[in-house]
């Protein structure tokens, strides 16, 4: 590496170069000590005199509510740079049993109301909470865009496809459908969507095992897009953002077929598949000012059409619902901070 | 690769056919995975850099201003007419072949999505030829100098960024006190001891240093006034780095050069730090990047000039920068439509967002870097410790010997346990029982360290076992104790192998998602973590979440950009470790 060593006649000793360097370093340091005047800026972030909000917000729960909640969090974090929020998608049930009801998170998102076992668990750990409605979702039934033989289904027909002793071929659903096997793609049983679907479509008849189960909407979409005789269901957001990739079926619950869109879901016409999405703040957390402020901000944003409908693809809450929720929240905050 | 045909006559036709079939089968097997991976990476890069929307004119512009000069530089360095002829033939012939083949496939079989023949040429012909020429060229002095300089610039900047990132969670004030009262006196004592051959002073260095560290932790609670961040970094990192650079140069090139080599980058970096503070950037990070890139670069340049061979190679960074500038100028002047890459500066410096155009990975990048730094330290210390104990200190026979074997078998079994199980262990042990918190950096790092520990131990054991026993016996014969033998003979000899095993294991740790989900790491955080006990996100978590978003731009563009970022950081990490390994190898 070093073939030619240039031997300086005088030879600079290490002592001299050390002295030179020390001198330079001292000079450099001395030059910069002027900026020491504002010393003590380090600290651990407690010195923000303006009384702005700070602290962390931990959120877990439903992957259906995740896009909505993280969109609102994003704006809140931008307005309050000292607040440090984080959000995880654990599924509604996973969030309650692993994090929320053991007191690890401040909010839990859910795509269905809290269930009795979960209430019990929260009770055991003295975790109190209130229920806030986040938005409305329209559970969307999709088929392949090539499937021009089908436009709508009645609730009974839908149940015959998905109940536990489900029919095998399409012509068993309705006589004029083709004699082809049905391929099903749906939500996994950890998902709130799965629970909601059973409760409102099949009732006691349960859910078939003969389907591809996943938590991921785009896996369902790819599956349905891959076969003309496939059917799947998921939340409205995916279909809303990719309307050309799949065909949404109109649902007939007795008053003629209704297509899923923001209006029919908001008005309740698209029943029984329009559902409320929830978030559950814990009372203890609402006692902290920055979390109470975020909860207020959240309820305010649930009527924001650009955000809820445009960016995320859910149905915004009505003004009435918002007022109701805000009242409930303010009462809870007062009690918590009381 | 080549079959041995010397005895072909003696075996007859049958065995030759089998041999040839076997050769091609094994060739196919080895190529299959590489081709599949290559196709994946090509598509991911096309998505991340929006190359599908790059106009042919744009590609041609940068091909001429950036790729061609680089190839010419390599050819000039190789200085071999045979290589030049072959490279030109491959580039020209490849152009015709790819264009023809691509058009034929599109016409006859099916259209190939998101690719055109220009891109195919770039990935299938130009990139391999460039890699080959870079390899051939680097055997010549000119390109070796060019790559050496480029590597120091890029590597130094990367290390500067990494160090700056680590100080986001580590308290720089403690570091300042520890450095001032521990490291500096200890280093001074040690240097004095070596210089005056005063052993007592050198021996005193370690205790003095330790006392200084304890003092620092104590003082941190008492002292309330500190110098500004910039001064702290200047004093604790920039000046020592510059001093080391100067020492490396002074002996060879004299005092003036030494002062220039240390002083120039230091001045530039300090000025840069002050300017950055004015421009709203992080002054310490700018200072660190400039110093850690500048000093090694200056040392290298002075050495190359001193040696006087291959000075032309120093022009490589200028050549590339000029190429980028010229390309940008032409694109701007002629209004060539340019692609809009997902992976840009905003992507790596901003927080996640609901709109794909504004989405960024910054908090997750910081999280991953911090976690991986902790994992590297933890698993290296624990892994090397365990393997040294198992190989050097445990008896091979008797009751203790069988206990050791039992331990060995268990470690080998641990390596096969699924990562989700380690996640559960982390959740139960670190998050709940020891109370390090759900999804904090400490919990995540400890869990991941446990996960890769068996791999680290086993590979370190292999490396230690491969040190010839003759060396140990020789050391024993000189009267060395077991500790001296381990320290002076075994570990230096085994270090390259230990590094290799650790690199592979760390590569696995940085990409893990399942244990992170189990210990409750956040999917999304909006600001970089401020302490080791705040909630973290990591790159794989955020990428996984984006892959599930309804908007197609997220699932293709943003996710692809995340994958490329993850790969770049992985390569950077491995590159550092490989450099350390090569250094250890050369040390032998």
Coordinates of N, CA, C and O in Angstrom, one line a residue, chain B residues 114-185:
Chain B
X114 N -45.5 -3.2 -17.7 CA -44.6 -2.3 -17.0 C -43.1 -2.3 -17.4 O -42.3 -1.9 -16.7
X115 N -42.9 -2.9 -18.6 CA -41.5 -2.9 -19.1 C -41.5 -2.5 -20.6 O -42.5 -2.7 -21.3
X116 N -40.4 -1.9 -21.0 CA -40.2 -1.7 -22.4 C -38.8 -2.1 -22.8 O -38.0 -2.5 -21.8
X117 N -38.5 -2.2 -24.1 CA -37.2 -2.8 -24.3 C -36.0 -2.0 -23.9 O -34.9 -2.5 -23.5
X118 N -36.2 -0.7 -23.8 CA -35.1 0.2 -23.3 C -34.8 -0.2 -21.8 O -33.6 -0.3 -21.4
X119 N -35.9 -0.4 -21.0 CA -35.6 -0.7 -19.6 C -35.0 -2.1 -19.5 O -34.1 -2.4 -18.7
X120 N -35.5 -3.0 -20.3 CA -35.0 -4.4 -20.3 C -33.5 -4.4 -20.6 O -32.7 -5.1 -20.0
X121 N -33.1 -3.5 -21.6 CA -31.7 -3.4 -22.0 C -30.9 -2.9 -20.8 O -29.8 -3.4 -20.5
X122 N -31.5 -1.9 -20.1 CA -30.8 -1.3 -19.0 C -30.5 -2.4 -17.9 O -29.4 -2.5 -17.4
X123 N -31.5 -3.2 -17.6 CA -31.4 -4.1 -16.5 C -30.6 -5.4 -16.9 O -29.9 -6.0 -16.1
X124 N -30.9 -5.9 -18.2 CA -30.3 -7.2 -18.6 C -28.9 -7.0 -19.1 O -28.1 -7.9 -18.9
X125 N -28.7 -5.9 -19.8 CA -27.3 -5.8 -20.5 C -26.5 -4.7 -19.8 O -25.4 -5.0 -19.3
X126 N -27.0 -3.5 -19.7 CA -26.1 -2.4 -19.2 C -25.7 -2.6 -17.8 O -24.5 -2.5 -17.5
X127 N -26.6 -3.0 -16.9 CA -26.2 -3.2 -15.5 C -25.2 -4.3 -15.3 O -24.2 -4.1 -14.6
X128 N -25.3 -5.5 -15.9 CA -24.3 -6.5 -15.7 C -23.0 -6.1 -16.3 O -21.9 -6.3 -15.7
X129 N -23.0 -5.4 -17.5 CA -21.8 -5.0 -18.1 C -21.1 -4.0 -17.3 O -19.9 -4.0 -17.0
X130 N -21.9 -3.0 -16.7 CA -21.3 -2.0 -15.8 C -20.6 -2.7 -14.6 O -19.5 -2.3 -14.2
X131 N -21.3 -3.7 -14.0 CA -20.8 -4.4 -12.9 C -19.5 -5.1 -13.2 O -18.5 -5.0 -12.5
X132 N -19.5 -5.8 -14.4 CA -18.3 -6.5 -14.8 C -17.1 -5.5 -15.0 O -16.0 -5.8 -14.6
X133 N -17.4 -4.4 -15.7 CA -16.4 -3.5 -16.0 C -15.8 -2.8 -14.7 O -14.6 -2.6 -14.6
X134 N -16.8 -2.6 -13.8 CA -16.3 -2.0 -12.5 C -15.4 -3.0 -11.8 O -14.3 -2.6 -11.3
X135 N -15.7 -4.3 -11.9 CA -14.8 -5.3 -11.3 C -13.4 -5.3 -12.0 O -12.4 -5.3 -11.4
X136 N -13.5 -5.4 -13.4 CA -12.2 -5.5 -14.1 C -11.4 -4.2 -13.9 O -10.2 -4.2 -13.7
X137 N -12.2 -3.1 -14.0 CA -11.5 -1.8 -13.9 C -10.8 -1.6 -12.5 O -9.7 -1.1 -12.5
X138 N -11.5 -2.1 -11.5 CA -10.9 -1.9 -10.1 C -9.6 -2.6 -9.9 O -8.9 -2.4 -8.9
X139 N -9.2 -3.5 -10.9 CA -7.9 -4.1 -10.7 C -6.8 -3.2 -11.2 O -5.7 -3.4 -11.0
X140 N -7.3 -2.2 -12.0 CA -6.3 -1.2 -12.4 C -6.2 -0.1 -11.3 O -7.2 0.1 -10.6
X141 N -5.1 0.6 -11.3 CA -4.9 1.6 -10.2 C -5.9 2.7 -10.2 O -6.4 3.2 -9.2
X142 N -6.2 3.2 -11.4 CA -7.0 4.4 -11.6 C -8.4 4.2 -11.0 O -8.9 5.0 -10.1
X143 N -9.1 3.1 -11.4 CA -10.4 2.9 -10.9 C -10.4 2.5 -9.4 O -11.3 2.8 -8.7
X144 N -9.4 1.8 -9.0 CA -9.3 1.4 -7.6 C -9.3 2.7 -6.7 O -10.0 2.8 -5.7
X145 N -8.5 3.7 -7.2 CA -8.5 5.0 -6.5 C -9.8 5.6 -6.5 O -10.4 6.1 -5.5
X146 N -10.5 5.6 -7.7 CA -11.8 6.3 -7.9 C -12.8 5.6 -6.9 O -13.5 6.3 -6.2
X147 N -12.9 4.3 -6.9 CA -13.8 3.6 -6.0 C -13.5 3.8 -4.6 O -14.4 4.0 -3.7
X148 N -12.2 3.8 -4.3 CA -11.8 4.1 -2.9 C -12.3 5.4 -2.4 O -12.8 5.5 -1.3
X149 N -12.1 6.4 -3.2 CA -12.5 7.8 -2.9 C -14.1 7.8 -2.7 O -14.6 8.3 -1.7
X150 N -14.8 7.2 -3.7 CA -16.2 7.2 -3.7 C -16.7 6.5 -2.4 O -17.6 7.0 -1.7
X151 N -16.1 5.4 -2.1 CA -16.5 4.6 -1.0 C -16.3 5.4 0.3 O -17.2 5.3 1.2
X152 N -15.2 6.1 0.5 CA -15.0 6.9 1.7 C -16.0 8.0 1.8 O -16.5 8.3 2.9
X153 N -16.4 8.7 0.6 CA -17.4 9.7 0.7 C -18.7 9.2 1.1 O -19.3 9.7 2.0
X154 N -19.2 8.1 0.4 CA -20.5 7.6 0.7 C -20.5 6.9 2.0 O -21.5 7.2 2.9
X155 N -19.5 6.1 2.3 CA -19.5 5.4 3.6 C -19.4 6.3 4.8 O -20.1 6.2 5.8
X156 N -18.6 7.4 4.7 CA -18.4 8.3 5.7 C -19.8 9.1 6.0 O -20.2 9.2 7.1
X157 N -20.4 9.5 4.9 CA -21.7 10.2 5.1 C -22.7 9.2 5.7 O -23.5 9.7 6.6
X158 N -22.7 7.9 5.3 CA -23.7 7.0 5.9 C -23.4 6.8 7.4 O -24.4 6.8 8.2
X159 N -22.1 6.7 7.7 CA -21.8 6.5 9.2 C -22.2 7.8 9.9 O -22.8 7.7 11.0
X160 N -22.0 8.9 9.3 CA -22.4 10.2 10.0 C -23.9 10.2 10.2 O -24.3 10.6 11.3
X161 N -24.7 9.8 9.2 CA -26.1 9.8 9.4 C -26.5 8.8 10.5 O -27.4 9.1 11.3
X162 N -25.8 7.6 10.5 CA -26.2 6.6 11.5 C -25.9 7.1 12.9 O -26.7 7.0 13.8
X163 N -24.7 7.8 13.1 CA -24.3 8.3 14.4 C -25.3 9.4 14.8 O -25.8 9.4 16.0
X164 N -25.7 10.2 13.9 CA -26.6 11.3 14.2 C -28.0 10.7 14.6 O -28.6 11.2 15.6
X165 N -28.4 9.6 14.0 CA -29.6 8.9 14.3 C -29.6 8.4 15.7 O -30.5 8.5 16.5
X166 N -28.4 7.7 16.1 CA -28.3 7.1 17.4 C -28.5 8.2 18.5 O -29.0 7.9 19.5
X167 N -28.0 9.4 18.2 CA -28.0 10.4 19.3 C -29.4 11.0 19.4 O -29.7 11.8 20.3
X168 N -30.4 10.5 18.6 CA -31.8 10.9 18.8 C -32.3 10.3 20.1 O -33.1 10.9 20.8
X169 N -31.8 9.1 20.4 CA -32.3 8.4 21.6 C -31.3 8.4 22.7 O -31.7 8.2 23.9
X170 N -30.0 8.5 22.4 CA -29.1 8.5 23.5 C -28.8 9.9 23.9 O -28.7 10.8 23.0
X171 N -28.7 10.2 25.2 CA -28.5 11.5 25.7 C -27.1 12.0 25.4 O -26.1 11.5 25.9
X172 N -27.0 13.0 24.5 CA -25.7 13.5 24.1 C -25.0 14.2 25.3 O -23.7 14.3 25.3
X173 N -25.7 14.6 26.3 CA -25.1 15.3 27.4 C -24.3 14.4 28.3 O -23.2 14.7 28.7
X174 N -24.9 13.2 28.5 CA -24.1 12.1 29.2 C -22.9 11.8 28.4 O -21.8 11.7 29.0
X175 N -23.0 11.6 27.1 CA -21.9 11.3 26.3 C -20.8 12.4 26.4 O -19.6 12.1 26.5
X176 N -21.3 13.7 26.4 CA -20.3 14.8 26.5 C -19.5 14.7 27.8 O -18.3 14.8 27.8
X177 N -20.2 14.5 28.9 CA -19.5 14.3 30.2 C -18.6 13.1 30.2 O -17.5 13.2 30.7
X178 N -19.1 12.0 29.7 CA -18.4 10.8 29.8 C -17.1 10.9 28.9 O -16.0 10.5 29.3
X179 N -17.2 11.6 27.8 CA -16.1 11.8 26.9 C -15.1 12.7 27.6 O -13.9 12.4 27.6
X180 N -15.6 13.8 28.2 CA -14.7 14.8 28.7 C -13.9 14.2 30.0 O -12.7 14.4 30.1
X181 N -14.7 13.5 30.8 CA -14.1 13.1 32.1 C -13.6 11.7 32.1 O -12.8 11.3 32.9
X182 N -14.0 10.9 31.1 CA -13.6 9.5 31.0 C -12.6 9.2 29.9 O -11.5 8.8 30.1
X183 N -13.1 9.4 28.7 CA -12.4 9.0 27.5 C -11.1 9.8 27.3 O -10.0 9.3 27.1
X184 N -11.2 11.2 27.4 CA -10.1 12.0 27.2 C -8.9 11.8 28.2 O -7.8 11.5 27.7
X185 N -9.2 11.8 29.5 CA -8.0 11.5 30.4 C -7.5 10.1 30.2 O -6.2 9.9 30.2

